[in-house]
CSV table of C-alpha atoms in Angstrom, one decimal:
chain,number,residue,atom,x,y,z
A,1093,UNK,CA,23.5,-41.8,21.8
A,1094,UNK,CA,20.8,-40.2,24.2
A,1095,UNK,CA,21.8,-37.2,26.2
A,1096,UNK,CA,20.3,-34.5,28.1
A,1097,UNK,CA,22.4,-31.3,28.6
A,1098,UNK,CA,21.5,-28.2,30.0
A,1099,UNK,CA,20.7,-24.8,28.8
A,1100,UNK,CA,21.2,-22.5,31.6
A,1101,UNK,CA,19.5,-19.0,31.7
A,1102,UNK,CA,21.2,-15.8,33.3
A,1103,UNK,CA,20.6,-14.8,37.0
A,1104,UNK,CA,18.1,-11.7,37.3
A,1105,UNK,CA,16.9,-10.2,40.3
A,1106,UNK,CA,15.6,-12.6,43.2
A,1107,UNK,CA,12.1,-11.4,43.4
A,1108,UNK,CA,11.1,-11.9,39.9
A,1109,UNK,CA,7.4,-12.5,40.5
A,1110,UNK,CA,6.2,-9.1,41.6
A,1111,UNK,CA,9.2,-7.1,40.4
A,1112,UNK,CA,9.1,-8.1,36.9
A,1113,UNK,CA,5.3,-7.7,36.6
A,1114,UNK,CA,5.8,-4.0,38.1
A,1115,UNK,CA,8.4,-3.3,35.7
A,1116,UNK,CA,6.6,-4.6,32.5
A,1117,UNK,CA,3.5,-2.6,33.5
A,1118,UNK,CA,5.4,0.6,33.8
A,1119,UNK,CA,5.3,1.1,37.5
A,1120,UNK,CA,8.1,2.9,39.4
A,1121,UNK,CA,7.8,0.6,42.5
A,1122,UNK,CA,6.1,-2.7,43.3
A,1123,UNK,CA,4.2,-4.3,46.1
A,1124,UNK,CA,1.1,-6.3,46.0
A,1125,UNK,CA,-2.1,-4.1,46.7
A,1126,UNK,CA,-5.5,-5.1,47.4
A,1127,UNK,CA,-7.5,-6.9,44.2
A,1128,UNK,CA,-9.3,-3.5,43.4
A,1129,UNK,CA,-6.2,-1.6,42.5
A,1130,UNK,CA,-5.5,-1.5,38.8
A,1131,UNK,CA,-7.8,-4.4,38.2
A,1132,UNK,CA,-9.4,-4.6,34.6
A,1133,UNK,CA,-13.0,-5.5,34.5
A,1134,UNK,CA,-13.3,-7.0,30.9
A,1135,UNK,CA,-11.8,-10.0,29.3
A,1136,UNK,CA,-8.2,-10.2,28.1
A,1137,UNK,CA,-8.1,-12.5,25.5
A,1138,UNK,CA,-7.6,-11.5,22.0
A,1139,UNK,CA,-10.9,-10.2,20.5
A,1140,UNK,CA,-13.3,-13.2,19.1
A,1141,UNK,CA,-10.9,-15.8,20.2
A,1142,UNK,CA,-12.7,-18.6,22.1
A,1143,UNK,CA,-9.7,-19.9,24.2
A,1144,UNK,CA,-11.9,-22.5,25.6
A,1145,UNK,CA,-13.1,-24.1,22.4
A,1146,UNK,CA,-11.8,-27.7,21.5
A,1147,UNK,CA,-10.0,-26.3,18.7
A,1148,UNK,CA,-8.1,-23.6,20.2
A,1149,UNK,CA,-7.2,-25.9,23.4
A,1150,UNK,CA,-5.8,-28.6,20.9
A,1151,UNK,CA,-3.8,-26.1,19.1
A,1152,UNK,CA,-2.2,-25.4,22.4
A,1153,UNK,CA,-1.4,-29.0,23.0
A,1154,UNK,CA,-0.1,-29.5,19.3
A,1155,UNK,CA,2.2,-26.6,20.0
A,1156,UNK,CA,3.5,-27.5,23.1
A,1157,UNK,CA,4.4,-30.8,22.4
A,1158,UNK,CA,6.8,-30.0,19.6
A,1159,UNK,CA,9.6,-30.1,22.3
A,1160,UNK,CA,10.9,-32.5,25.2
A,1161,UNK,CA,10.0,-30.8,28.5
A,1162,UNK,CA,13.2,-31.8,30.8
A,1163,UNK,CA,14.2,-28.9,33.2
A,1164,UNK,CA,17.2,-27.3,32.2
A,1165,UNK,CA,17.1,-28.4,28.7
A,1166,UNK,CA,17.3,-26.3,25.5
A,1167,UNK,CA,14.2,-27.7,24.5
A,1168,UNK,CA,12.4,-26.7,27.8
A,1169,UNK,CA,14.0,-23.3,27.2
A,1170,UNK,CA,12.5,-22.7,23.8
A,1171,UNK,CA,8.8,-24.3,25.2
A,1172,UNK,CA,9.0,-21.5,27.9
A,1173,UNK,CA,9.7,-18.7,25.5
A,1174,UNK,CA,6.6,-20.2,23.5
A,1175,UNK,CA,4.5,-20.0,26.6
A,1176,UNK,CA,5.6,-16.6,27.6
A,1177,UNK,CA,4.6,-15.3,24.0
A,1178,UNK,CA,1.4,-17.0,24.3
A,1179,UNK,CA,0.5,-15.5,27.8
A,1180,UNK,CA,1.5,-12.0,26.5
A,1181,UNK,CA,-1.1,-12.6,23.6
A,1182,UNK,CA,-3.7,-13.4,26.3
A,1183,UNK,CA,-3.2,-9.7,27.7
A,1184,UNK,CA,-0.7,-11.2,30.6
A,1185,UNK,CA,2.1,-9.2,32.3
A,1186,UNK,CA,4.8,-11.9,32.5
A,1187,UNK,CA,7.8,-12.7,34.7
A,1188,UNK,CA,10.2,-15.3,35.3
A,1189,UNK,CA,10.9,-16.6,38.8
A,1190,UNK,CA,14.5,-18.0,39.1
A,1191,UNK,CA,15.7,-20.6,41.4
A,1192,UNK,CA,18.8,-23.1,41.8
A,1193,UNK,CA,18.9,-26.7,41.5
A,1194,UNK,CA,21.2,-29.5,40.5
A,1195,UNK,CA,21.1,-30.3,37.0
A,1196,UNK,CA,21.8,-33.9,36.1
A,1197,UNK,CA,23.6,-33.9,32.9
A,1198,UNK,CA,24.1,-37.4,31.0
A,1199,UNK,CA,24.7,-39.4,27.8
A,1200,UNK,CA,23.9,-43.0,27.4
A,1201,UNK,CA,23.7,-45.7,24.8
A,1202,UNK,CA,22.6,-49.2,25.7
A,1203,UNK,CA,23.2,-51.9,22.7
A,1204,UNK,CA,21.5,-55.4,22.8
A,1205,UNK,CA,23.1,-57.6,20.2
A,1206,UNK,CA,24.9,-54.6,18.6
A,1207,UNK,CA,21.4,-52.9,18.1
A,1208,UNK,CA,20.8,-49.7,19.9
A,1209,UNK,CA,17.8,-49.6,22.4
A,1210,UNK,CA,16.1,-46.3,23.7
A,1211,UNK,CA,17.0,-45.5,27.3
A,1212,UNK,CA,16.8,-42.9,29.9
A,1213,UNK,CA,18.6,-42.9,33.2
A,1214,UNK,CA,16.8,-43.1,36.5
A,1215,UNK,CA,18.1,-39.5,37.5
A,1216,UNK,CA,20.7,-38.7,40.1
A,1217,UNK,CA,21.2,-42.3,40.9
A,1218,UNK,CA,24.9,-42.8,39.7
A,1219,UNK,CA,27.5,-40.5,38.3
A,1220,UNK,CA,30.6,-40.8,36.5
A,1221,UNK,CA,31.7,-43.1,33.5
A,1222,UNK,CA,30.7,-46.8,32.7
A,1223,UNK,CA,31.4,-48.5,29.5
A,1224,UNK,CA,30.8,-52.5,28.9
A,1225,UNK,CA,28.7,-55.2,29.7
A,1226,UNK,CA,25.9,-54.4,32.2
A,1227,UNK,CA,26.5,-56.6,35.3
A,1228,UNK,CA,23.0,-56.2,36.6
A,1229,UNK,CA,19.8,-56.6,34.4
A,1230,UNK,CA,16.3,-57.1,36.1
A,1231,UNK,CA,12.9,-56.7,34.6
A,1232,UNK,CA,10.6,-54.8,36.4
A,1233,UNK,CA,6.7,-54.0,36.1
A,1234,UNK,CA,5.7,-50.7,37.4
A,1235,UNK,CA,2.6,-48.8,38.3
A,1236,UNK,CA,4.0,-45.4,37.0
A,1237,UNK,CA,4.4,-43.7,40.6
A,1238,UNK,CA,7.2,-41.2,40.6
A,1239,UNK,CA,8.7,-43.3,43.2
A,1240,UNK,CA,7.8,-46.9,41.6
A,1241,UNK,CA,8.6,-49.5,44.3
A,1242,UNK,CA,9.6,-52.0,41.7
A,1243,UNK,CA,12.0,-49.7,40.2
A,1244,UNK,CA,13.3,-48.6,44.0
A,1245,UNK,CA,13.6,-52.4,44.7
A,1246,UNK,CA,15.5,-53.3,41.8
A,1247,UNK,CA,18.0,-50.5,42.3
A,1248,UNK,CA,18.4,-51.6,45.8
A,1249,UNK,CA,19.0,-55.0,44.9
A,1250,UNK,CA,21.6,-53.7,42.3
A,1251,UNK,CA,23.4,-51.9,45.0
A,1252,UNK,CA,23.5,-54.9,47.5
A,1253,UNK,CA,25.0,-56.9,44.5
A,1254,UNK,CA,27.7,-54.3,44.2
A,1255,UNK,CA,26.8,-53.7,40.6
A,1256,UNK,CA,28.6,-51.3,38.5
A,1257,UNK,CA,25.6,-50.3,36.3
A,1258,UNK,CA,21.9,-51.5,36.5
A,1259,UNK,CA,19.8,-51.9,33.2
A,1260,UNK,CA,15.9,-52.4,34.0
A,1261,UNK,CA,13.5,-53.4,31.1
A,1262,UNK,CA,10.4,-51.7,32.5
A,1263,UNK,CA,6.8,-52.9,31.4
A,1264,UNK,CA,4.3,-50.2,32.7
A,1265,UNK,CA,0.8,-51.0,34.1
A,1266,UNK,CA,-2.1,-48.5,34.5
A,1267,UNK,CA,-5.6,-49.4,35.6
A,1268,UNK,CA,-8.1,-49.6,32.5
A,1269,UNK,CA,-5.3,-49.9,30.0
A,1270,UNK,CA,-3.3,-52.8,28.6
A,1271,UNK,CA,0.5,-52.6,29.7
A,1272,UNK,CA,2.9,-50.6,28.1
A,1273,UNK,CA,6.5,-52.1,27.4
A,1274,UNK,CA,8.0,-49.2,25.6
A,1275,UNK,CA,10.5,-46.7,27.2
A,1276,UNK,CA,9.2,-45.2,30.4
A,1277,UNK,CA,10.9,-42.5,32.7
A,1278,UNK,CA,10.2,-42.0,36.5
A,1279,UNK,CA,10.5,-39.0,38.4
A,1280,UNK,CA,13.4,-38.5,40.7
A,1281,UNK,CA,14.3,-35.9,44.0
A,1282,UNK,CA,17.5,-34.6,43.9
A,1283,UNK,CA,17.5,-34.4,47.7
A,1284,UNK,CA,16.3,-38.0,48.3
A,1285,UNK,CA,18.9,-40.5,49.3
A,1286,UNK,CA,20.5,-42.4,46.3
A,1287,UNK,CA,22.5,-45.7,45.9
A,1288,UNK,CA,25.1,-44.4,43.5
A,1289,UNK,CA,24.3,-47.0,40.9
A,1290,UNK,CA,24.0,-45.5,37.3
A,1291,UNK,CA,20.6,-47.0,36.6
A,1292,UNK,CA,19.2,-47.2,32.7
A,1293,UNK,CA,15.8,-48.0,31.9
A,1294,UNK,CA,15.0,-49.5,28.8
A,1295,UNK,CA,11.6,-50.9,27.0
A,1296,UNK,CA,10.1,-54.0,28.9
A,1297,UNK,CA,10.0,-55.4,25.2
A,1298,UNK,CA,13.6,-56.0,25.2
A,1299,UNK,CA,13.9,-58.0,28.2
A,1300,UNK,CA,14.1,-61.7,26.4
A,1301,UNK,CA,16.8,-60.0,23.9
A,1302,UNK,CA,19.0,-58.8,26.8
A,1303,UNK,CA,18.4,-62.4,28.4
A,1304,UNK,CA,20.1,-63.9,25.2
A,1305,UNK,CA,22.7,-61.3,24.1
A,1306,UNK,CA,23.4,-59.3,27.1
A,1307,UNK,CA,23.5,-55.7,27.3
A,1308,UNK,CA,26.6,-53.3,26.6
A,1309,UNK,CA,26.3,-49.7,28.4
A,1310,UNK,CA,28.2,-46.6,27.5
A,1311,UNK,CA,27.2,-44.1,30.2
A,1312,UNK,CA,28.2,-40.9,31.5
A,1313,UNK,CA,26.7,-38.5,33.9
A,1314,UNK,CA,27.4,-35.7,36.5
A,1315,UNK,CA,25.3,-33.3,38.3
A,1316,UNK,CA,26.2,-29.7,38.4
A,1317,UNK,CA,24.7,-26.6,39.8
A,1318,UNK,CA,22.3,-24.9,37.4
A,1319,UNK,CA,19.5,-22.1,37.5
A,1320,UNK,CA,16.4,-22.3,35.6
A,1321,UNK,CA,13.1,-20.4,36.2
A,1322,UNK,CA,9.4,-20.8,36.4
A,1323,UNK,CA,7.0,-18.6,34.3
A,1324,UNK,CA,4.5,-16.2,35.9
A,1325,UNK,CA,1.7,-14.1,34.6
A,1326,UNK,CA,-0.8,-11.5,35.7
A,1327,UNK,CA,-4.2,-11.4,33.9
A,1328,UNK,CA,-7.0,-9.0,34.7
A,1329,UNK,CA,-4.9,-6.6,36.4
A,1330,UNK,CA,-2.2,-3.8,35.3
A,1331,UNK,CA,-0.3,-4.6,38.4
A,1332,UNK,CA,0.1,-7.3,41.0
A,1333,UNK,CA,-2.3,-7.8,44.0
A,1334,UNK,CA,-1.9,-9.5,47.2
A,1335,UNK,CA,-5.1,-11.7,46.9
A,1336,UNK,CA,-5.2,-12.9,43.3
A,1337,UNK,CA,-6.9,-16.2,42.3
A,1338,UNK,CA,-3.9,-18.5,41.4
A,1339,UNK,CA,-4.0,-20.7,38.3
A,1340,UNK,CA,-1.1,-23.1,38.5
A,1341,UNK,CA,0.4,-26.1,36.4
A,1342,UNK,CA,3.2,-28.0,36.1
A,1343,UNK,CA,5.3,-27.2,32.7
A,1344,UNK,CA,8.0,-29.9,32.5
A,1345,UNK,CA,8.5,-33.7,32.1
A,1346,UNK,CA,10.1,-36.2,30.1
A,1347,UNK,CA,9.1,-36.3,26.6
A,1348,UNK,CA,6.6,-34.5,24.3
A,1349,UNK,CA,4.0,-34.6,27.2
A,1350,UNK,CA,0.8,-34.0,25.0
A,1351,UNK,CA,-1.5,-35.1,27.4
A,1352,UNK,CA,0.4,-35.3,30.6
A,1353,UNK,CA,1.2,-31.8,30.6
A,1354,UNK,CA,-0.1,-30.3,27.4
A,1355,UNK,CA,-3.7,-30.6,28.1
A,1356,UNK,CA,-3.6,-29.1,31.6
A,1357,UNK,CA,-1.6,-26.2,30.3
A,1358,UNK,CA,-4.3,-25.7,27.8
A,1359,UNK,CA,-6.9,-25.8,30.4
A,1360,UNK,CA,-4.7,-23.6,32.7
A,1361,UNK,CA,-4.5,-20.6,30.1
A,1362,UNK,CA,-8.2,-20.8,29.3
A,1363,UNK,CA,-9.3,-20.8,32.8
A,1364,UNK,CA,-6.8,-18.0,33.7
A,1365,UNK,CA,-8.4,-15.9,31.1
A,1366,UNK,CA,-12.0,-16.8,32.2
A,1367,UNK,CA,-11.6,-16.1,35.8
A,1368,UNK,CA,-9.5,-13.1,35.1
A,1369,UNK,CA,-13.0,-11.5,34.0
A,1370,UNK,CA,-14.1,-11.3,37.7
A,1371,UNK,CA,-10.7,-11.1,39.6
A,1372,UNK,CA,-7.0,-10.7,39.0
A,1373,UNK,CA,-5.5,-13.9,38.2
A,1374,UNK,CA,-1.8,-15.0,38.9
A,1375,UNK,CA,-0.5,-17.7,36.4
A,1376,UNK,CA,2.3,-19.9,37.8
A,1377,UNK,CA,3.8,-22.4,35.4
A,1378,UNK,CA,6.3,-24.5,37.3
A,1379,UNK,CA,9.3,-26.4,36.0
A,1380,UNK,CA,11.2,-29.0,37.9
A,1381,UNK,CA,8.1,-31.0,38.2
A,1382,UNK,CA,9.8,-34.5,37.1
A,1383,UNK,CA,12.3,-33.7,39.7
A,1384,UNK,CA,9.8,-34.2,42.6
A,1385,UNK,CA,8.2,-30.9,42.0
A,1386,UNK,CA,11.5,-29.1,42.5
A,1387,UNK,CA,10.2,-25.7,41.1
A,1388,UNK,CA,7.0,-25.3,43.0
A,1389,UNK,CA,8.8,-26.5,46.4
A,1390,UNK,CA,11.4,-23.7,45.7
A,1391,UNK,CA,8.8,-21.0,45.0
A,1392,UNK,CA,6.6,-21.7,47.8
A,1393,UNK,CA,9.3,-21.8,50.4
A,1394,UNK,CA,11.4,-18.8,49.0
A,1395,UNK,CA,9.1,-16.7,47.5
A,1396,UNK,CA,5.4,-16.8,48.2
A,1397,UNK,CA,3.8,-14.2,50.0
A,1398,UNK,CA,0.2,-13.7,48.5
A,1399,UNK,CA,-3.0,-14.3,50.2
A,1400,UNK,CA,-4.9,-15.9,47.3
A,1401,UNK,CA,-8.7,-16.0,47.2
A,1402,UNK,CA,-8.5,-19.5,45.7
A,1403,UNK,CA,-6.1,-21.7,44.1
A,1404,UNK,CA,-6.7,-24.0,41.1
A,1405,UNK,CA,-3.9,-26.7,40.4
A,1406,UNK,CA,-4.4,-28.1,37.0
A,1407,UNK,CA,-2.0,-31.1,37.2
A,1408,UNK,CA,-1.4,-34.2,34.9
A,1409,UNK,CA,-3.6,-35.7,32.2
A,1410,UNK,CA,-6.7,-33.5,32.5
A,1411,UNK,CA,-7.7,-34.5,29.0
A,1412,UNK,CA,-6.0,-37.6,28.4
A,1413,UNK,CA,-8.1,-40.0,26.4
A,1414,UNK,CA,-8.2,-43.3,24.4
A,1415,UNK,CA,-10.2,-44.7,21.6
A,1416,UNK,CA,-13.6,-46.1,22.7
A,1417,UNK,CA,-15.4,-48.9,21.1
A,1418,UNK,CA,-16.9,-46.7,18.6
A,1419,UNK,CA,-13.5,-45.2,17.7
A,1420,UNK,CA,-14.1,-41.8,19.3
A,1421,UNK,CA,-11.6,-40.4,22.4
A,1422,UNK,CA,-13.1,-41.2,25.7
A,1423,UNK,CA,-11.6,-39.4,28.9
A,1424,UNK,CA,-9.6,-41.6,31.3
A,1425,UNK,CA,-10.7,-41.6,34.8
A,1426,UNK,CA,-8.8,-39.0,37.0
A,1427,UNK,CA,-8.8,-37.7,40.6
A,1428,UNK,CA,-9.9,-34.4,42.4
A,1429,UNK,CA,-9.5,-33.1,45.6
A,1430,UNK,CA,-10.6,-29.9,47.2
A,1431,UNK,CA,-10.6,-27.8,50.1
A,1432,UNK,CA,-13.1,-27.3,51.3
A,1433,UNK,CA,-14.4,-30.9,50.7
A,1434,UNK,CA,-17.0,-31.8,47.8
A,1435,UNK,CA,-19.6,-31.9,50.3
A,1436,UNK,CA,-19.2,-28.3,51.4
A,1437,UNK,CA,-19.1,-27.2,47.7
A,1438,UNK,CA,-22.6,-27.3,45.8
A,1439,UNK,CA,-22.3,-28.6,42.3
A,1440,UNK,CA,-18.6,-29.5,42.5
A,1441,UNK,CA,-18.7,-33.3,42.5
A,1442,UNK,CA,-21.4,-33.4,39.7
A,1443,UNK,CA,-19.6,-31.0,37.5
A,1444,UNK,CA,-16.3,-32.7,37.8
A,1445,UNK,CA,-18.2,-36.0,37.0
A,1446,UNK,CA,-19.2,-34.6,33.7
A,1447,UNK,CA,-15.4,-35.1,32.7
A,1448,UNK,CA,-14.7,-38.4,34.8
A,1449,UNK,CA,-13.2,-36.7,37.7
A,1450,UNK,CA,-13.7,-38.4,40.8
A,1451,UNK,CA,-12.9,-37.5,44.5
A,1452,UNK,CA,-9.4,-38.7,45.4
A,1453,UNK,CA,-8.3,-39.8,48.8
A,1454,UNK,CA,-5.5,-37.1,48.8
A,1455,UNK,CA,-4.5,-34.2,47.1
A,1456,UNK,CA,-2.4,-35.3,43.9
A,1457,UNK,CA,1.2,-34.2,42.8
A,1458,UNK,CA,2.0,-30.7,43.1
A,1459,UNK,CA,-1.6,-30.1,44.8
A,1460,UNK,CA,-0.4,-31.8,47.7
A,1461,UNK,CA,2.7,-29.2,48.1
A,1462,UNK,CA,0.2,-26.5,47.6
A,1463,UNK,CA,-2.1,-28.0,50.2
A,1464,UNK,CA,0.7,-28.4,52.7
A,1465,UNK,CA,1.7,-24.6,52.0
A,1466,UNK,CA,-1.5,-23.0,52.3
A,1467,UNK,CA,-3.3,-24.7,55.1
A,1468,UNK,CA,-6.9,-25.2,55.5
A,1469,UNK,CA,-8.2,-21.7,55.2
A,1470,UNK,CA,-7.6,-21.2,51.4
A,1471,UNK,CA,-10.1,-22.6,48.9
A,1472,UNK,CA,-7.8,-25.2,46.9
A,1473,UNK,CA,-8.9,-27.3,43.8
A,1474,UNK,CA,-6.5,-29.8,42.6
A,1475,UNK,CA,-6.9,-32.3,39.7
A,1476,UNK,CA,-4.7,-34.8,38.1
A,1477,UNK,CA,-4.6,-38.3,36.5
A,1478,UNK,CA,-2.7,-41.1,34.7
A,1479,UNK,CA,-3.0,-42.7,31.4
A,1480,UNK,CA,-1.5,-45.7,29.5
A,1481,UNK,CA,1.3,-43.3,27.9
A,1482,UNK,CA,2.1,-41.2,30.8
A,1483,UNK,CA,6.1,-40.4,30.8
A,1484,UNK,CA,6.4,-42.0,27.5
A,1485,UNK,CA,7.6,-41.1,23.9
A,1486,UNK,CA,4.3,-42.1,22.6
A,1487,UNK,CA,2.5,-39.4,24.3
A,1488,UNK,CA,1.6,-37.4,21.3
A,1489,UNK,CA,-1.7,-35.4,20.6
A,1490,UNK,CA,-3.2,-37.6,18.0
A,1491,UNK,CA,-2.8,-40.5,20.3
A,1492,UNK,CA,-3.7,-39.4,23.8
A,1493,UNK,CA,-6.2,-36.1,23.2
A,1494,UNK,CA,-8.8,-34.7,21.0
A,1495,UNK,CA,-10.3,-31.4,20.7
A,1496,UNK,CA,-13.6,-33.0,21.8
A,1497,UNK,CA,-12.3,-34.5,25.0
A,1498,UNK,CA,-10.3,-31.2,25.6
A,1499,UNK,CA,-13.4,-28.9,25.6
A,1500,UNK,CA,-15.5,-31.7,27.8
A,1501,UNK,CA,-12.6,-31.2,30.3
A,1502,UNK,CA,-12.4,-27.6,30.1
A,1503,UNK,CA,-16.2,-27.2,30.5
A,1504,UNK,CA,-16.0,-29.4,33.8
A,1505,UNK,CA,-13.1,-27.5,35.1
A,1506,UNK,CA,-14.5,-23.9,34.5
A,1507,UNK,CA,-17.7,-25.0,36.2
A,1508,UNK,CA,-15.9,-26.7,39.2
A,1509,UNK,CA,-13.8,-23.4,39.6
A,1510,UNK,CA,-16.8,-21.1,39.7
A,1511,UNK,CA,-18.4,-23.7,42.3
A,1512,UNK,CA,-15.5,-23.4,44.3
A,1513,UNK,CA,-15.2,-19.3,44.1
A,1514,UNK,CA,-19.0,-19.3,45.1
A,1515,UNK,CA,-18.5,-21.2,48.1
A,1516,UNK,CA,-15.4,-19.2,49.1
């Protein structure tokens, strides 16, 4: 029986971002100062360690993908503690910014012909207990959008039919890749309207078996008030400043998230160290991403009071790859958006093209949340992509990335970051 149970932290003080940083730094009071005060004009990484090498980046992805990364889970709590240690090893003063959210606690089993099949619910869509034969089954083909139209249409149809539970065998399609018929999870906003119909996602490959044998479901779920945190770190300064460079990346997701989350995290850590040589850097790792960016939305609404020199959002799949014709991993195409636009930043487009980033029509994922909060006056670079194993259990380091493509992606992102800062 698959489940997702919460592991809730305590309730530290409200303004943990700056207050925790000041306490760890040994200050008697906090309050952001200008970038000049307390700044360290030296690298903060461990001596002799190349954080941007392919081997170093890949080791971060491997370590991170030991766990599943669902917000509020015991696995994610372990991953956050690991990341906190990594930041400290790079010289960061770390903190935790706590926020409340509705936690979806569930257990589910789907059996087809007396054989259990993998399943994950569409979060928040239904609560309570359902046990027995599924009375609504509909195969869907999706495009891996967090609010995939095919999934939402099927759930709406189940509600119109008065179903007690919906089982959706999903086959996912992604540009440039073969279809994926294994288990896929989909992001869900706790605050968005729901049908109330418990909805279980299963691999598309079992659709024919369900048609022959039906699907038996044992499902229970509830939504409970919970508290979790996003992780912060100051690099290049002994105390918080008002105008840092911000490097931010989502931390949470559905499964091991090697290429989806791990590659962006690896690049974010290396970039934070690189940029802290010249200016104080505030690192923000956000949980709640799979809950429609819940963590970063809460942070920006309730806590954010900085005046950043620039913000770098390193989102999904930054070094997601697949074997090419010669067997070597090749980067997948991904999108980039910036403020100011590409045309106003010399070198930006060319450097990003070196790792198959092209200009996106809009800011992706959490980048859109940052763009709305910052307005047009703050330089912002936002990067994100997609790939075949996105949101699936098969997103494992050996399948979806490599040291070579990680280093290729990092070199492009590092150069682009310097381009944006130079144009600011």
